[in-house]
């Protein structure tokens, strides 16, 4: 069995998230997803997600391509998560290209291209502009 592990905030869930998760699942037999905690998202982006972490976890758990979900508390724990979940492949978006190559000693690392013309940041900005 090939176990795949990926991570994301998955805030304001959109087609880019779907595409990434389906492509990640296609790389193996079991997909585990780490959903960034509210506090981790704040530390990365200086804003809290629109949707609370328990709601984002529920959204990701509901997807047919996802087998297991947990809350990611820290970027620095990726190596521990790889080992804990027995990952054979770590999948990240290509906006992180090269940043996780040091985990190649633990598993294969794959960077998938992002879906063009869609991002949570842009969606949030568009909503703000429509309100003004």
PDB file of N, CA and C in Angstrom, residues 12-107:
ATOM      1  N   UNK A  12     -11.991  28.562   2.652  1.00  0.00           N
ATOM      2  CA  UNK A  12     -12.821  28.949   1.507  1.00  0.00           C
ATOM      3  C   UNK A  12     -12.597  27.920   0.390  1.00  0.00           C
ATOM      4  N   UNK A  13     -12.985  26.700   0.665  1.00  0.00           N
ATOM      5  CA  UNK A  13     -12.720  25.547  -0.188  1.00  0.00           C
ATOM      6  C   UNK A  13     -13.126  25.824  -1.635  1.00  0.00           C
ATOM      7  N   UNK A  14     -12.220  25.520  -2.575  1.00  0.00           N
ATOM      8  CA  UNK A  14     -12.454  25.823  -3.989  1.00  0.00           C
ATOM      9  C   UNK A  14     -11.882  24.714  -4.879  1.00  0.00           C
ATOM     10  N   UNK A  15     -12.074  24.868  -6.193  1.00  0.00           N
ATOM     11  CA  UNK A  15     -11.681  23.838  -7.168  1.00  0.00           C
ATOM     12  C   UNK A  15     -10.186  23.543  -7.128  1.00  0.00           C
ATOM     13  N   UNK A  16      -9.362  24.504  -6.793  1.00  0.00           N
ATOM     14  CA  UNK A  16      -7.930  24.244  -6.672  1.00  0.00           C
ATOM     15  C   UNK A  16      -7.640  23.227  -5.578  1.00  0.00           C
ATOM     16  N   UNK A  17      -8.381  23.315  -4.474  1.00  0.00           N
ATOM     17  CA  UNK A  17      -8.221  22.334  -3.397  1.00  0.00           C
ATOM     18  C   UNK A  17      -8.648  20.946  -3.879  1.00  0.00           C
ATOM     19  N   UNK A  18      -9.784  20.897  -4.560  1.00  0.00           N
ATOM     20  CA  UNK A  18     -10.280  19.609  -5.082  1.00  0.00           C
ATOM     21  C   UNK A  18      -9.242  18.998  -6.015  1.00  0.00           C
ATOM     22  N   UNK A  19      -8.762  19.785  -6.963  1.00  0.00           N
ATOM     23  CA  UNK A  19      -7.789  19.272  -7.929  1.00  0.00           C
ATOM     24  C   UNK A  19      -6.546  18.726  -7.239  1.00  0.00           C
ATOM     25  N   UNK A  20      -6.033  19.443  -6.273  1.00  0.00           N
ATOM     26  CA  UNK A  20      -4.816  19.007  -5.576  1.00  0.00           C
ATOM     27  C   UNK A  20      -5.051  17.705  -4.809  1.00  0.00           C
ATOM     28  N   UNK A  21      -6.170  17.623  -4.100  1.00  0.00           N
ATOM     29  CA  UNK A  21      -6.443  16.424  -3.309  1.00  0.00           C
ATOM     30  C   UNK A  21      -6.689  15.203  -4.185  1.00  0.00           C
ATOM     31  N   UNK A  22      -7.406  15.373  -5.277  1.00  0.00           N
ATOM     32  CA  UNK A  22      -7.645  14.246  -6.189  1.00  0.00           C
ATOM     33  C   UNK A  22      -6.336  13.777  -6.808  1.00  0.00           C
ATOM     34  N   UNK A  23      -5.490  14.719  -7.238  1.00  0.00           N
ATOM     35  CA  UNK A  23      -4.196  14.334  -7.828  1.00  0.00           C
ATOM     36  C   UNK A  23      -3.302  13.660  -6.790  1.00  0.00           C
ATOM     37  N   UNK A  24      -3.332  14.153  -5.556  1.00  0.00           N
ATOM     38  CA  UNK A  24      -2.543  13.520  -4.489  1.00  0.00           C
ATOM     39  C   UNK A  24      -3.035  12.096  -4.241  1.00  0.00           C
ATOM     40  N   UNK A  25      -4.339  11.928  -4.168  1.00  0.00           N
ATOM     41  CA  UNK A  25      -4.912  10.595  -3.932  1.00  0.00           C
ATOM     42  C   UNK A  25      -4.556   9.630  -5.046  1.00  0.00           C
ATOM     43  N   UNK A  26      -4.487  10.131  -6.262  1.00  0.00           N
ATOM     44  CA  UNK A  26      -4.155   9.281  -7.411  1.00  0.00           C
ATOM     45  C   UNK A  26      -2.724   8.738  -7.364  1.00  0.00           C
ATOM     46  N   UNK A  27      -1.878   9.321  -6.521  1.00  0.00           N
ATOM     47  CA  UNK A  27      -0.486   8.865  -6.416  1.00  0.00           C
ATOM     48  C   UNK A  27      -0.323   7.633  -5.524  1.00  0.00           C
ATOM     49  N   UNK A  28      -1.379   7.259  -4.813  1.00  0.00           N
ATOM     50  CA  UNK A  28      -1.245   6.123  -3.899  1.00  0.00           C
ATOM     51  C   UNK A  28      -2.568   5.461  -3.605  1.00  0.00           C
ATOM     52  N   UNK A  29      -2.576   4.703  -2.506  1.00  0.00           N
ATOM     53  CA  UNK A  29      -3.744   3.927  -2.099  1.00  0.00           C
ATOM     54  C   UNK A  29      -4.470   4.518  -0.898  1.00  0.00           C
ATOM     55  N   UNK A  30      -3.799   5.389  -0.172  1.00  0.00           N
ATOM     56  CA  UNK A  30      -4.352   5.947   1.069  1.00  0.00           C
ATOM     57  C   UNK A  30      -3.873   7.389   1.189  1.00  0.00           C
ATOM     58  N   UNK A  31      -4.824   8.334   1.323  1.00  0.00           N
ATOM     59  CA  UNK A  31      -4.469   9.748   1.435  1.00  0.00           C
ATOM     60  C   UNK A  31      -4.788  10.265   2.826  1.00  0.00           C
ATOM     61  N   UNK A  32      -3.760  10.761   3.494  1.00  0.00           N
ATOM     62  CA  UNK A  32      -3.900  11.430   4.780  1.00  0.00           C
ATOM     63  C   UNK A  32      -3.668  12.916   4.556  1.00  0.00           C
ATOM     64  N   UNK A  33      -4.529  13.741   5.154  1.00  0.00           N
ATOM     65  CA  UNK A  33      -4.453  15.189   4.973  1.00  0.00           C
ATOM     66  C   UNK A  33      -4.309  15.871   6.326  1.00  0.00           C
ATOM     67  N   UNK A  34      -3.277  16.702   6.429  1.00  0.00           N
ATOM     68  CA  UNK A  34      -3.101  17.556   7.588  1.00  0.00           C
ATOM     69  C   UNK A  34      -3.712  18.914   7.296  1.00  0.00           C
ATOM     70  N   UNK A  35      -4.682  19.307   8.102  1.00  0.00           N
ATOM     71  CA  UNK A  35      -5.331  20.601   7.954  1.00  0.00           C
ATOM     72  C   UNK A  35      -4.687  21.559   8.956  1.00  0.00           C
ATOM     73  N   UNK A  36      -4.160  22.662   8.450  1.00  0.00           N
ATOM     74  CA  UNK A  36      -3.469  23.630   9.307  1.00  0.00           C
ATOM     75  C   UNK A  36      -4.404  24.160  10.384  1.00  0.00           C
ATOM     76  N   UNK A  37      -3.913  24.171  11.614  1.00  0.00           N
ATOM     77  CA  UNK A  37      -4.706  24.722  12.708  1.00  0.00           C
ATOM     78  C   UNK A  37      -4.919  26.221  12.494  1.00  0.00           C
ATOM     79  N   UNK A  38      -5.907  26.764  13.178  1.00  0.00           N
ATOM     80  CA  UNK A  38      -6.150  28.200  13.096  1.00  0.00           C
ATOM     81  C   UNK A  38      -4.896  28.974  13.488  1.00  0.00           C
ATOM     82  N   UNK A  39      -4.233  28.548  14.559  1.00  0.00           N
ATOM     83  CA  UNK A  39      -3.034  29.256  15.028  1.00  0.00           C
ATOM     84  C   UNK A  39      -1.879  29.130  14.046  1.00  0.00           C
ATOM     85  N   UNK A  40      -1.710  27.961  13.436  1.00  0.00           N
ATOM     86  CA  UNK A  40      -0.651  27.806  12.439  1.00  0.00           C
ATOM     87  C   UNK A  40      -0.918  28.716  11.248  1.00  0.00           C
ATOM     88  N   UNK A  41      -2.169  28.776  10.803  1.00  0.00           N
ATOM     89  CA  UNK A  41      -2.499  29.660   9.686  1.00  0.00           C
ATOM     90  C   UNK A  41      -2.188  31.116  10.037  1.00  0.00           C
ATOM     91  N   UNK A  42      -2.502  31.526  11.250  1.00  0.00           N
ATOM     92  CA  UNK A  42      -2.206  32.904  11.655  1.00  0.00           C
ATOM     93  C   UNK A  42      -0.695  33.155  11.628  1.00  0.00           C
ATOM     94  N   UNK A  43       0.077  32.191  12.092  1.00  0.00           N
ATOM     95  CA  UNK A  43       1.539  32.370  12.101  1.00  0.00           C
ATOM     96  C   UNK A  43       2.113  32.443  10.692  1.00  0.00           C
ATOM     97  N   UNK A  44       1.474  31.764   9.704  1.00  0.00           N
ATOM     98  CA  UNK A  44       1.951  31.789   8.316  1.00  0.00           C
ATOM     99  C   UNK A  44       1.477  33.023   7.561  1.00  0.00           C
ATOM    100  N   UNK A  45       0.228  33.437   7.788  1.00  0.00           N
ATOM    101  CA  UNK A  45      -0.409  34.449   6.932  1.00  0.00           C
ATOM    102  C   UNK A  45      -0.841  35.718   7.661  1.00  0.00           C
ATOM    103  N   UNK A  46      -0.635  35.751   8.975  1.00  0.00           N
ATOM    104  CA  UNK A  46      -1.044  36.889   9.802  1.00  0.00           C
ATOM    105  C   UNK A  46      -2.543  37.171   9.711  1.00  0.00           C
ATOM    106  N   UNK A  47      -3.310  36.118   9.490  1.00  0.00           N
ATOM    107  CA  UNK A  47      -4.770  36.195   9.553  1.00  0.00           C
ATOM    108  C   UNK A  47      -5.304  34.803   9.897  1.00  0.00           C
ATOM    109  N   UNK A  48      -6.416  34.821  10.584  1.00  0.00           N
ATOM    110  CA  UNK A  48      -7.077  33.553  10.869  1.00  0.00           C
ATOM    111  C   UNK A  48      -7.916  33.143   9.660  1.00  0.00           C
ATOM    112  N   UNK A  49      -8.132  31.860   9.479  1.00  0.00           N
ATOM    113  CA  UNK A  49      -8.971  31.410   8.367  1.00  0.00           C
ATOM    114  C   UNK A  49     -10.403  31.946   8.509  1.00  0.00           C
ATOM    115  N   UNK A  50     -11.102  32.004   7.401  1.00  0.00           N
ATOM    116  CA  UNK A  50     -12.513  32.393   7.408  1.00  0.00           C
ATOM    117  C   UNK A  50     -13.311  31.317   8.149  1.00  0.00           C
ATOM    118  N   UNK A  51     -13.036  30.040   7.828  1.00  0.00           N
ATOM    119  CA  UNK A  51     -13.720  28.930   8.477  1.00  0.00           C
ATOM    120  C   UNK A  51     -12.867  28.376   9.617  1.00  0.00           C
ATOM    121  N   UNK A  52     -13.524  28.075  10.737  1.00  0.00           N
ATOM    122  CA  UNK A  52     -12.816  27.511  11.892  1.00  0.00           C
ATOM    123  C   UNK A  52     -12.216  26.157  11.548  1.00  0.00           C
ATOM    124  N   UNK A  53     -11.172  25.796  12.274  1.00  0.00           N
ATOM    125  CA  UNK A  53     -10.454  24.551  11.945  1.00  0.00           C
ATOM    126  C   UNK A  53     -11.343  23.320  11.994  1.00  0.00           C
ATOM    127  N   UNK A  54     -12.251  23.223  12.946  1.00  0.00           N
ATOM    128  CA  UNK A  54     -13.097  22.025  13.011  1.00  0.00           C
ATOM    129  C   UNK A  54     -14.030  21.940  11.800  1.00  0.00           C
ATOM    130  N   UNK A  55     -14.433  23.072  11.250  1.00  0.00           N
ATOM    131  CA  UNK A  55     -15.255  23.058  10.037  1.00  0.00           C
ATOM    132  C   UNK A  55     -14.424  22.647   8.830  1.00  0.00           C
ATOM    133  N   UNK A  56     -13.191  23.162   8.747  1.00  0.00           N
ATOM    134  CA  UNK A  56     -12.315  22.796   7.634  1.00  0.00           C
ATOM    135  C   UNK A  56     -11.971  21.314   7.687  1.00  0.00           C
ATOM    136  N   UNK A  57     -11.739  20.789   8.872  1.00  0.00           N
ATOM    137  CA  UNK A  57     -11.479  19.352   9.030  1.00  0.00           C
ATOM    138  C   UNK A  57     -12.690  18.546   8.556  1.00  0.00           C
ATOM    139  N   UNK A  58     -13.890  18.960   8.920  1.00  0.00           N
ATOM    140  CA  UNK A  58     -15.101  18.245   8.499  1.00  0.00           C
ATOM    141  C   UNK A  58     -15.276  18.264   6.986  1.00  0.00           C
ATOM    142  N   UNK A  59     -14.987  19.407   6.362  1.00  0.00           N
ATOM    143  CA  UNK A  59     -15.085  19.505   4.909  1.00  0.00           C
ATOM    144  C   UNK A  59     -14.143  18.497   4.250  1.00  0.00           C
ATOM    145  N   UNK A  60     -12.880  18.465   4.702  1.00  0.00           N
ATOM    146  CA  UNK A  60     -11.885  17.569   4.099  1.00  0.00           C
ATOM    147  C   UNK A  60     -12.240  16.104   4.377  1.00  0.00           C
ATOM    148  N   UNK A  61     -12.716  15.796   5.585  1.00  0.00           N
ATOM    149  CA  UNK A  61     -13.114  14.423   5.920  1.00  0.00           C
ATOM    150  C   UNK A  61     -14.236  13.920   5.031  1.00  0.00           C
ATOM    151  N   UNK A  62     -15.076  14.822   4.542  1.00  0.00           N
ATOM    152  CA  UNK A  62     -16.245  14.414   3.764  1.00  0.00           C
ATOM    153  C   UNK A  62     -15.904  14.000   2.335  1.00  0.00           C
ATOM    154  N   UNK A  63     -14.686  14.244   1.897  1.00  0.00           N
ATOM    155  CA  UNK A  63     -14.308  13.969   0.508  1.00  0.00           C
ATOM    156  C   UNK A  63     -13.984  12.492   0.298  1.00  0.00           C
ATOM    157  N   UNK A  64     -14.490  11.944  -0.788  1.00  0.00           N
ATOM    158  CA  UNK A  64     -14.296  10.522  -1.085  1.00  0.00           C
ATOM    159  C   UNK A  64     -12.829  10.162  -1.284  1.00  0.00           C
ATOM    160  N   UNK A  65     -12.019  11.085  -1.766  1.00  0.00           N
ATOM    161  CA  UNK A  65     -10.615  10.780  -2.051  1.00  0.00           C
ATOM    162  C   UNK A  65      -9.733  10.815  -0.797  1.00  0.00           C
ATOM    163  N   UNK A  66     -10.267  11.260   0.327  1.00  0.00           N
ATOM    164  CA  UNK A  66      -9.501  11.418   1.567  1.00  0.00           C
ATOM    165  C   UNK A  66      -9.830  10.274   2.520  1.00  0.00           C
ATOM    166  N   UNK A  67      -8.771   9.631   3.035  1.00  0.00           N
ATOM    167  CA  UNK A  67      -8.952   8.511   3.957  1.00  0.00           C
ATOM    168  C   UNK A  67      -8.808   8.896   5.419  1.00  0.00           C
ATOM    169  N   UNK A  68      -7.989   9.908   5.696  1.00  0.00           N
ATOM    170  CA  UNK A  68      -7.667  10.245   7.080  1.00  0.00           C
ATOM    171  C   UNK A  68      -7.324  11.726   7.155  1.00  0.00           C
ATOM    172  N   UNK A  69      -7.740  12.380   8.268  1.00  0.00           N
ATOM    173  CA  UNK A  69      -7.493  13.811   8.443  1.00  0.00           C
ATOM    174  C   UNK A  69      -7.016  14.053   9.872  1.00  0.00           C
ATOM    175  N   UNK A  70      -6.087  14.978  10.020  1.00  0.00           N
ATOM    176  CA  UNK A  70      -5.642  15.402  11.342  1.00  0.00           C
ATOM    177  C   UNK A  70      -5.347  16.901  11.290  1.00  0.00           C
ATOM    178  N   UNK A  71      -5.191  17.511  12.459  1.00  0.00           N
ATOM    179  CA  UNK A  71      -4.874  18.932  12.542  1.00  0.00           C
ATOM    180  C   UNK A  71      -3.365  19.093  12.620  1.00  0.00           C
ATOM    181  N   UNK A  72      -2.820  19.850  11.675  1.00  0.00           N
ATOM    182  CA  UNK A  72      -1.390  20.161  11.653  1.00  0.00           C
ATOM    183  C   UNK A  72      -1.147  21.351  12.575  1.00  0.00           C
ATOM    184  N   UNK A  73      -0.290  21.157  13.569  1.00  0.00           N
ATOM    185  CA  UNK A  73      -0.027  22.203  14.552  1.00  0.00           C
ATOM    186  C   UNK A  73       1.210  23.040  14.239  1.00  0.00           C
ATOM    187  N   UNK A  74       2.148  22.479  13.442  1.00  0.00           N
ATOM    188  CA  UNK A  74       3.415  23.182  13.213  1.00  0.00           C
ATOM    189  C   UNK A  74       4.051  22.719  11.912  1.00  0.00           C
ATOM    190  N   UNK A  75       4.575  23.674  11.145  1.00  0.00           N
ATOM    191  CA  UNK A  75       5.319  23.333   9.922  1.00  0.00           C
ATOM    192  C   UNK A  75       6.566  22.516  10.249  1.00  0.00           C
ATOM    193  N   UNK A  76       7.139  22.768  11.415  1.00  0.00           N
ATOM    194  CA  UNK A  76       8.378  22.093  11.804  1.00  0.00           C
ATOM    195  C   UNK A  76       8.182  20.621  12.155  1.00  0.00           C
ATOM    196  N   UNK A  77       6.952  20.172  12.259  1.00  0.00           N
ATOM    197  CA  UNK A  77       6.681  18.776  12.622  1.00  0.00           C
ATOM    198  C   UNK A  77       6.422  17.880  11.412  1.00  0.00           C
ATOM    199  N   UNK A  78       6.634  18.383  10.202  1.00  0.00           N
ATOM    200  CA  UNK A  78       6.346  17.586   8.996  1.00  0.00           C
ATOM    201  C   UNK A  78       7.056  16.227   9.035  1.00  0.00           C
ATOM    202  N   UNK A  79       8.308  16.196   9.445  1.00  0.00           N
ATOM    203  CA  UNK A  79       9.048  14.930   9.521  1.00  0.00           C
ATOM    204  C   UNK A  79       8.388  13.953  10.480  1.00  0.00           C
ATOM    205  N   UNK A  80       7.933  14.459  11.617  1.00  0.00           N
ATOM    206  CA  UNK A  80       7.224  13.599  12.578  1.00  0.00           C
ATOM    207  C   UNK A  80       5.908  13.101  12.002  1.00  0.00           C
ATOM    208  N   UNK A  81       5.192  13.977  11.282  1.00  0.00           N
ATOM    209  CA  UNK A  81       3.933  13.559  10.665  1.00  0.00           C
ATOM    210  C   UNK A  81       4.186  12.490   9.598  1.00  0.00           C
ATOM    211  N   UNK A  82       5.243  12.652   8.811  1.00  0.00           N
ATOM    212  CA  UNK A  82       5.592  11.655   7.787  1.00  0.00           C
ATOM    213  C   UNK A  82       5.784  10.290   8.445  1.00  0.00           C
ATOM    214  N   UNK A  83       6.516  10.274   9.550  1.00  0.00           N
ATOM    215  CA  UNK A  83       6.775   9.010  10.239  1.00  0.00           C
ATOM    216  C   UNK A  83       5.516   8.476  10.929  1.00  0.00           C
ATOM    217  N   UNK A  84       4.770   9.345  11.594  1.00  0.00           N
ATOM    218  CA  UNK A  84       3.572   8.919  12.330  1.00  0.00           C
ATOM    219  C   UNK A  84       2.549   8.262  11.404  1.00  0.00           C
ATOM    220  N   UNK A  85       2.381   8.826  10.213  1.00  0.00           N
ATOM    221  CA  UNK A  85       1.367   8.316   9.288  1.00  0.00           C
ATOM    222  C   UNK A  85       1.945   7.360   8.242  1.00  0.00           C
ATOM    223  N   UNK A  86       3.234   7.024   8.357  1.00  0.00           N
ATOM    224  CA  UNK A  86       3.858   6.045   7.468  1.00  0.00           C
ATOM    225  C   UNK A  86       3.832   6.460   6.015  1.00  0.00           C
ATOM    226  N   UNK A  87       4.034   7.744   5.761  1.00  0.00           N
ATOM    227  CA  UNK A  87       3.926   8.265   4.396  1.00  0.00           C
ATOM    228  C   UNK A  87       5.052   7.754   3.512  1.00  0.00           C
ATOM    229  N   UNK A  88       4.659   7.320   2.336  1.00  0.00           N
ATOM    230  CA  UNK A  88       5.612   6.963   1.286  1.00  0.00           C
ATOM    231  C   UNK A  88       5.867   8.153   0.372  1.00  0.00           C
ATOM    232  N   UNK A  89       4.866   9.036   0.283  1.00  0.00           N
ATOM    233  CA  UNK A  89       4.948  10.211  -0.584  1.00  0.00           C
ATOM    234  C   UNK A  89       4.397  11.419   0.173  1.00  0.00           C
ATOM    235  N   UNK A  90       5.164  12.499   0.177  1.00  0.00           N
ATOM    236  CA  UNK A  90       4.700  13.793   0.681  1.00  0.00           C
ATOM    237  C   UNK A  90       4.349  14.636  -0.531  1.00  0.00           C
ATOM    238  N   UNK A  91       3.123  15.157  -0.573  1.00  0.00           N
ATOM    239  CA  UNK A  91       2.672  15.986  -1.685  1.00  0.00           C
ATOM    240  C   UNK A  91       2.435  17.395  -1.185  1.00  0.00           C
ATOM    241  N   UNK A  92       3.020  18.352  -1.915  1.00  0.00           N
ATOM    242  CA  UNK A  92       2.827  19.771  -1.602  1.00  0.00           C
ATOM    243  C   UNK A  92       2.560  20.515  -2.899  1.00  0.00           C
ATOM    244  N   UNK A  93       1.943  21.677  -2.792  1.00  0.00           N
ATOM    245  CA  UNK A  93       1.750  22.519  -3.956  1.00  0.00           C
ATOM    246  C   UNK A  93       3.081  23.070  -4.434  1.00  0.00           C
ATOM    247  N   UNK A  94       3.166  23.379  -5.722  1.00  0.00           N
ATOM    248  CA  UNK A  94       4.452  23.832  -6.262  1.00  0.00           C
ATOM    249  C   UNK A  94       4.839  25.234  -5.807  1.00  0.00           C
ATOM    250  N   UNK A  95       3.956  25.925  -5.082  1.00  0.00           N
ATOM    251  CA  UNK A  95       4.364  27.182  -4.455  1.00  0.00           C
ATOM    252  C   UNK A  95       5.356  26.921  -3.318  1.00  0.00           C
ATOM    253  N   UNK A  96       5.473  25.670  -2.892  1.00  0.00           N
ATOM    254  CA  UNK A  96       6.441  25.265  -1.868  1.00  0.00           C
ATOM    255  C   UNK A  96       7.649  24.546  -2.487  1.00  0.00           C
ATOM    256  N   UNK A  97       7.782  24.559  -3.797  1.00  0.00           N
ATOM    257  CA  UNK A  97       8.834  23.791  -4.483  1.00  0.00           C
ATOM    258  C   UNK A  97      10.201  23.993  -3.847  1.00  0.00           C
ATOM    259  N   UNK A  98      10.847  22.869  -3.529  1.00  0.00           N
ATOM    260  CA  UNK A  98      12.186  22.870  -2.958  1.00  0.00           C
ATOM    261  C   UNK A  98      12.230  23.005  -1.450  1.00  0.00           C
ATOM    262  N   UNK A  99      11.177  23.512  -0.834  1.00  0.00           N
ATOM    263  CA  UNK A  99      11.209  23.802   0.604  1.00  0.00           C
ATOM    264  C   UNK A  99      11.120  22.558   1.484  1.00  0.00           C
ATOM    265  N   UNK A 100      10.706  21.442   0.913  1.00  0.00           N
ATOM    266  CA  UNK A 100      10.581  20.225   1.703  1.00  0.00           C
ATOM    267  C   UNK A 100      11.452  19.096   1.164  1.00  0.00           C
ATOM    268  N   UNK A 101      12.401  19.431   0.319  1.00  0.00           N
ATOM    269  CA  UNK A 101      13.287  18.423  -0.261  1.00  0.00           C
ATOM    270  C   UNK A 101      14.089  17.664   0.792  1.00  0.00           C
ATOM    271  N   UNK A 102      14.352  18.292   1.941  1.00  0.00           N
ATOM    272  CA  UNK A 102      15.130  17.611   2.981  1.00  0.00           C
ATOM    273  C   UNK A 102      14.390  16.394   3.561  1.00  0.00           C
ATOM    274  N   UNK A 103      13.086  16.253   3.263  1.00  0.00           N
ATOM    275  CA  UNK A 103      12.351  15.080   3.722  1.00  0.00           C
ATOM    276  C   UNK A 103      12.478  13.895   2.766  1.00  0.00           C
ATOM    277  N   UNK A 104      13.249  14.079   1.677  1.00  0.00           N
ATOM    278  CA  UNK A 104      13.438  12.979   0.715  1.00  0.00           C
ATOM    279  C   UNK A 104      14.139  11.771   1.350  1.00  0.00           C
ATOM    280  N   UNK A 105      14.807  11.988   2.474  1.00  0.00           N
ATOM    281  CA  UNK A 105      15.414  10.855   3.178  1.00  0.00           C
ATOM    282  C   UNK A 105      14.354  10.003   3.880  1.00  0.00           C
ATOM    283  N   UNK A 106      13.156  10.562   4.099  1.00  0.00           N
ATOM    284  CA  UNK A 106      12.068   9.836   4.755  1.00  0.00           C
ATOM    285  C   UNK A 106      11.051   9.263   3.763  1.00  0.00           C
ATOM    286  N   UNK A 107      10.846   9.976   2.651  1.00  0.00           N
ATOM    287  CA  UNK A 107       9.849   9.551   1.676  1.00  0.00           C
ATOM    288  C   UNK A 107      10.066  10.322   0.372  1.00  0.00           C
TER     289      UNK A 107
END
